[in-house]
Short mmCIF file of C-alpha atoms in Angstrom, two decimals:
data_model
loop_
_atom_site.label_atom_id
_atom_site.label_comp_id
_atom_site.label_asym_id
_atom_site.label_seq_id
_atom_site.Cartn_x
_atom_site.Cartn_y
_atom_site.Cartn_z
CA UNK A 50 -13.54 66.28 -9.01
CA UNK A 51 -12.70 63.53 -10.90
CA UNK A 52 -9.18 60.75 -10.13
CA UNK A 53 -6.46 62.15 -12.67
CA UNK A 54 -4.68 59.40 -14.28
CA UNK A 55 -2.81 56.88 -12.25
CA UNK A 56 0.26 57.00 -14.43
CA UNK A 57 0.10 60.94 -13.92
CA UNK A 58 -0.32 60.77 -9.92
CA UNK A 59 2.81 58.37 -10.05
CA UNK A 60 4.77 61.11 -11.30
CA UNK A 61 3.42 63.68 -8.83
CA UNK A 62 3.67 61.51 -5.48
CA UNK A 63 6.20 58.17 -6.14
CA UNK A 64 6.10 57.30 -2.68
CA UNK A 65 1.97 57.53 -2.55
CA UNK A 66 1.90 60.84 -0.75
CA UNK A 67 1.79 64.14 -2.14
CA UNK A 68 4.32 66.75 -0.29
CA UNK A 69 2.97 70.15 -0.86
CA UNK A 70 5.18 73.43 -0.25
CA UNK A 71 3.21 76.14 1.97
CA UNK A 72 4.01 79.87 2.41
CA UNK A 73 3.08 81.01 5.83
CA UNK A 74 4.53 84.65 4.85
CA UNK A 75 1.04 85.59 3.31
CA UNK A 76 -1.85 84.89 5.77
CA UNK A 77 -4.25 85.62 3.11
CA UNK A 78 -3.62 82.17 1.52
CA UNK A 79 -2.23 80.11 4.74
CA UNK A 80 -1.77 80.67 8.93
CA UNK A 81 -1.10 78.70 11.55
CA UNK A 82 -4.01 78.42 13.99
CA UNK A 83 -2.68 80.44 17.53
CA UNK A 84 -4.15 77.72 19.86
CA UNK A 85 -3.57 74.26 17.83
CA UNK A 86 -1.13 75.07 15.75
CA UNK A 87 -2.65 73.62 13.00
CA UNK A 88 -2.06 74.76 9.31
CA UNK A 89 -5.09 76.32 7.46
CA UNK A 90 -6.24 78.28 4.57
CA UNK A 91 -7.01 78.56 0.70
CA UNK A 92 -3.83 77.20 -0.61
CA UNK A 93 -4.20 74.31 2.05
CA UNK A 94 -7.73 73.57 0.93
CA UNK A 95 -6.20 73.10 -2.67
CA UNK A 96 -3.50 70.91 -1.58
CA UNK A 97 -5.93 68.23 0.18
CA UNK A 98 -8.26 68.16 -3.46
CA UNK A 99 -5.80 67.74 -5.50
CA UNK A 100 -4.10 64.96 -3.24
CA UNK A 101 -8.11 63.44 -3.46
CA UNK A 102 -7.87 63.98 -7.39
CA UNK A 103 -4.25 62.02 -7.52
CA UNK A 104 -5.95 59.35 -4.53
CA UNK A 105 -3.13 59.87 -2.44
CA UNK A 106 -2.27 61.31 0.82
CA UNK A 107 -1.10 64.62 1.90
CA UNK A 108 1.96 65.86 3.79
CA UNK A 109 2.84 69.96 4.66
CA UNK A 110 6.12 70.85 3.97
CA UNK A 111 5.49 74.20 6.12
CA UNK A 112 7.67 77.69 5.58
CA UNK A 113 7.93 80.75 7.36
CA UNK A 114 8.88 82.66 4.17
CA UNK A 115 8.05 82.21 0.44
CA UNK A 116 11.88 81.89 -0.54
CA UNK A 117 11.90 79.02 1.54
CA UNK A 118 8.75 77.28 0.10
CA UNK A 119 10.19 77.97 -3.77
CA UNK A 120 13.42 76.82 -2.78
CA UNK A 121 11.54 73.58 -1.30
CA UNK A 122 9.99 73.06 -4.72
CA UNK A 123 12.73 73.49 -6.70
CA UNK A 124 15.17 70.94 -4.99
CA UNK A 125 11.96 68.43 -5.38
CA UNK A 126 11.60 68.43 -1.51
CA UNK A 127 8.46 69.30 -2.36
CA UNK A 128 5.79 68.20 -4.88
CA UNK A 129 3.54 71.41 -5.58
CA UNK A 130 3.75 74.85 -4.08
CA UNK A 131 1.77 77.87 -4.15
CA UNK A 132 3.53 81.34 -5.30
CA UNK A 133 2.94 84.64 -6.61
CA UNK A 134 4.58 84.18 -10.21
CA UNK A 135 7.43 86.02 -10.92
CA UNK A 136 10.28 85.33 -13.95
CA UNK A 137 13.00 84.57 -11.61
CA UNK A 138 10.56 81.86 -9.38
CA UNK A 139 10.23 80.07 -13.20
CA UNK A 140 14.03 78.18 -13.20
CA UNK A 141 13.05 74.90 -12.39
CA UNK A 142 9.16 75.14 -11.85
CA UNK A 143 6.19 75.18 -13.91
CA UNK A 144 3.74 77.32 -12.88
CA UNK A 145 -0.32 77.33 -13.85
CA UNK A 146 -2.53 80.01 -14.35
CA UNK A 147 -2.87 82.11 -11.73
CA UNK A 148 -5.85 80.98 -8.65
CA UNK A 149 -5.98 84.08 -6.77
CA UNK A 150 -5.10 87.73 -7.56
CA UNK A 151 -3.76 89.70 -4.52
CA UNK A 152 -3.14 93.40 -4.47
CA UNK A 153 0.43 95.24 -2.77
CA UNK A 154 0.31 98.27 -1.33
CA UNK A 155 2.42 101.06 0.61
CA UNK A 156 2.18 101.94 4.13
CA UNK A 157 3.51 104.78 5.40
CA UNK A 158 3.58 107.10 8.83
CA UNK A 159 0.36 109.51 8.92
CA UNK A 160 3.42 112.55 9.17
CA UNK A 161 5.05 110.97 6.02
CA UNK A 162 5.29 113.66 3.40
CA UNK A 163 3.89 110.83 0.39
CA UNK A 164 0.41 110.74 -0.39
CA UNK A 165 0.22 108.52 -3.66
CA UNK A 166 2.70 105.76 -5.04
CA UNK A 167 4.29 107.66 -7.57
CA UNK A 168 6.41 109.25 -5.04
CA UNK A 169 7.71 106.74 -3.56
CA UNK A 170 10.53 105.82 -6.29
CA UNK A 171 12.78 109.02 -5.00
CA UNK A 172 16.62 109.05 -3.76
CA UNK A 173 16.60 108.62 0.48
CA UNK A 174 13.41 106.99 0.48
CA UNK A 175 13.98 103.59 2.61
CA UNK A 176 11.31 101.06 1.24
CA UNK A 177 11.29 97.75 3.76
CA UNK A 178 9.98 94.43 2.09
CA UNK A 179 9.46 90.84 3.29
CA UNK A 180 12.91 89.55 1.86
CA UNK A 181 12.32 86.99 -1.06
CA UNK A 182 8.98 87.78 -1.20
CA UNK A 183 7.17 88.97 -4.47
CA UNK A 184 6.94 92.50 -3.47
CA UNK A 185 10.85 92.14 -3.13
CA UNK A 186 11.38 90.38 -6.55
CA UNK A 187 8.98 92.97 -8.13
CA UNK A 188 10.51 95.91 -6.36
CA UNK A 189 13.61 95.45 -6.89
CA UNK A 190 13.54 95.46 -10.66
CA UNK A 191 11.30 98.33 -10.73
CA UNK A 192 12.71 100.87 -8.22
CA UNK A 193 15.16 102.95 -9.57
CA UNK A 194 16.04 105.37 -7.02
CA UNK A 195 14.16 104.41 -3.69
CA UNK A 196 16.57 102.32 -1.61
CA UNK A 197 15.02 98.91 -0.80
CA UNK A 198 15.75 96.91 3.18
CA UNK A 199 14.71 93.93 4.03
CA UNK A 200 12.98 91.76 6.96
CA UNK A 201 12.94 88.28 7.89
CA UNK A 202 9.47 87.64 6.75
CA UNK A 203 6.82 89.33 5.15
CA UNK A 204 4.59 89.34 8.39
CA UNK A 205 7.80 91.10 10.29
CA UNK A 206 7.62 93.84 7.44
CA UNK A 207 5.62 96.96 9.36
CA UNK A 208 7.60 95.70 12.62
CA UNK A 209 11.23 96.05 10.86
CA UNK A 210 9.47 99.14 9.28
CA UNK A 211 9.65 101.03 12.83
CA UNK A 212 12.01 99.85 14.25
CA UNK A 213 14.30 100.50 11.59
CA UNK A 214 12.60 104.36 10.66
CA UNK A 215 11.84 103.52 7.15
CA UNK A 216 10.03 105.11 4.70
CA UNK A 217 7.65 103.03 3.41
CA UNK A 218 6.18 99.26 3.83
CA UNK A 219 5.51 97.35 0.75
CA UNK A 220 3.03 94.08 1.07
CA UNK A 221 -0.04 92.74 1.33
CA UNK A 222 -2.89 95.16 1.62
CA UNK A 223 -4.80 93.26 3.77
CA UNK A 224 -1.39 93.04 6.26
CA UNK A 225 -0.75 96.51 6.27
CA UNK A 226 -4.31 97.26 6.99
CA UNK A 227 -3.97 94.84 9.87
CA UNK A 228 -0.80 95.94 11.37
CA UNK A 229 -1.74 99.81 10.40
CA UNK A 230 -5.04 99.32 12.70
CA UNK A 231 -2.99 97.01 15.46
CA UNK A 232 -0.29 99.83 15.42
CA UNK A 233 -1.90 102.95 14.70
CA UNK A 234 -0.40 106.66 13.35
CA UNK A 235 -0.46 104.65 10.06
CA UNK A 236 -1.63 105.13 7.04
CA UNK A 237 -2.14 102.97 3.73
CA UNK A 238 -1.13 104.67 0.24
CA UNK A 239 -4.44 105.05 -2.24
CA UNK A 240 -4.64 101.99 -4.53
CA UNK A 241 -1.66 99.37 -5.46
CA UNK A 242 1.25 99.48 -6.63
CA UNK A 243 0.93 95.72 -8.35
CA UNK A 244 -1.35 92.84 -8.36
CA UNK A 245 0.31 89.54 -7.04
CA UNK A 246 -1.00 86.53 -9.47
CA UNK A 247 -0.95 83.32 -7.21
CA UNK A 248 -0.67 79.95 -8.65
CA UNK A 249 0.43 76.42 -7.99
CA UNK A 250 3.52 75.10 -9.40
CA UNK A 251 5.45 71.54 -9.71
CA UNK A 252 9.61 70.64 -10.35
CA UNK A 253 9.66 70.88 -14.31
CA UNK A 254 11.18 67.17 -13.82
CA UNK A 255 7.50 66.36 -13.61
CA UNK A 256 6.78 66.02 -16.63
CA UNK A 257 4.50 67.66 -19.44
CA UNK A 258 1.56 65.76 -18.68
CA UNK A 259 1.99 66.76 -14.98
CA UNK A 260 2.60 70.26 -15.67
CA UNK A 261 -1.25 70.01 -17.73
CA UNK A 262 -2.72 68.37 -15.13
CA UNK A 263 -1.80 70.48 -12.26
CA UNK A 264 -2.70 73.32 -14.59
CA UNK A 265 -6.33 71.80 -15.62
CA UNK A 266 -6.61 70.92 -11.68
CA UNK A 267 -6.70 74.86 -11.15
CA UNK A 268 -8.58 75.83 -13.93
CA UNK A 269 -11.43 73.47 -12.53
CA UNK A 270 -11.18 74.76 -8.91
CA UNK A 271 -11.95 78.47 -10.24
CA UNK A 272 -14.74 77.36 -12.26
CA UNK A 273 -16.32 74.98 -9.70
CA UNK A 274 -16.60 78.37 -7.09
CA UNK A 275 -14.29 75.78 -4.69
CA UNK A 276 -11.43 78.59 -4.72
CA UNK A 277 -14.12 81.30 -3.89
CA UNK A 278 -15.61 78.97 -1.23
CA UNK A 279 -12.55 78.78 0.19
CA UNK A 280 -12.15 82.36 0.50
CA UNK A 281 -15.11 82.71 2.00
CA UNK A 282 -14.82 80.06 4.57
CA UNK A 283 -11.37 81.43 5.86
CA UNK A 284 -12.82 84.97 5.76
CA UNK A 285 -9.85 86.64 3.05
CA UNK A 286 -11.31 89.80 2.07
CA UNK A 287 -9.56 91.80 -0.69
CA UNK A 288 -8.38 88.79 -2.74
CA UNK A 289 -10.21 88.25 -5.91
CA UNK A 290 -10.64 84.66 -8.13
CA UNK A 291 -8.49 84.98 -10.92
CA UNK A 292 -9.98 84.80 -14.30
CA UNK A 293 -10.40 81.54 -16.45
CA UNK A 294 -6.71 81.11 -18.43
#
């Protein structure tokens, strides 16, 4: 990948290094490792080559939640982040095209009387979502009888689910699956109930240019195979390269 214009990385990183905003509330794009405690995954990956393309170095701003890592971004704490795009993430941040498309999905008891996701929008039925996170954002404008609670995180979402006798648990597919086989009596609703569209975003008081060049930088990682690459090499199944903008 080519240097992006010095005037351009200027605006991006002022003090030479590049701060980049990471989510740990979806594992399918970032984790910490168990025994280092190091910080991996796709949306890592992206952060150290497009710190290469602005020739400067990288620092993790690291999150537990993806409220915290948008609110890092918007304050300018924080010089790119990586979210699932939603109209009320946009104040304050320019997102690109979408990287990575991610499906959400219900989980629910193996007893539980629902068996597709059109029932689960009914009066008394206690949906639990990762608060701030996109299935919560979503959710909440689209449920209009289902009553929707709240945990910490987005990985503490089947957790808070039992302990608190919900309903339903709205997330990640690939996390339910997880905590559904780690748990068991569980069972996954068929299909989704959205598709999360993951992209990178910058503080709109970057600048236009900025804004295009962060966009162009994305564009060129999905057409290069480096975003499917680095799917691969962190084993994410169930997350699909997002088409070309």
């Amino acid at each position: 990948m080519s240097l992006i214009d010095p005037a351009v990385a200027a605006a991006f990183a002022p003090r030479g290094v590049l701060r980049a905003s990471i989510n740990l509330g979806n594992s399918i794009l970032a984790r910490r490792d168990a025994d280092t405690g190091d910080v991996g995954g796709v949306s890592v990956d992206l952060a150290r080559a497009f710190a290469q393309k602005l020739d400067v170095g990288l620092e993790l701003a690291v999150f537990d939640t993806a409220a915290a890592s948008v609110a890092a971004v918007k304050a300018e704490d924080a010089d790119i982040g990586f979210f699932a795009i939603d109209p009320l993430r946009g104040e304050g941040i320019r997102f690109t095209a979408p990287y990575v498309l991610i499906e959400g999905a219900y989980l629910v008891r193996d007893a539980s009387p629902l068996q597709s996701n059109d029932e689960v929008d009914r009066a008394g039925t206690r949906v639990m979502v990762g608060k701030g996170s996109a299935y919560d954002l979503y959710l909440t404008r689209e449920l209009k009888a289902a009553t929707i609670e709240r945990a910490p995180t987005s990985p503490a979402v089947v957790d808070s689910f039992i302990a608190e006798g919900a309903d339903v648990a709205a997330g990640v597919k690939q996390q339910l699956q997880a905590d559904a086989a780690r748990i068991g009596g569980l069972r996954l609703l068929p299909g989704r109930f959205m598709v999360i569209q993951q992209a990178m975003g910058t503080p709109n008081s970057r600048g236009g240019a900025a804004a295009a060049a962060l966009a162009a930088f994305v564009e060129e990682a999905k057409a290069s195979g480096f975003v499917a690459e680095a799917l691969a090499r962190h084993g994410i199944e169930g997350a699909s390269v997002a088409p070309a903008a």
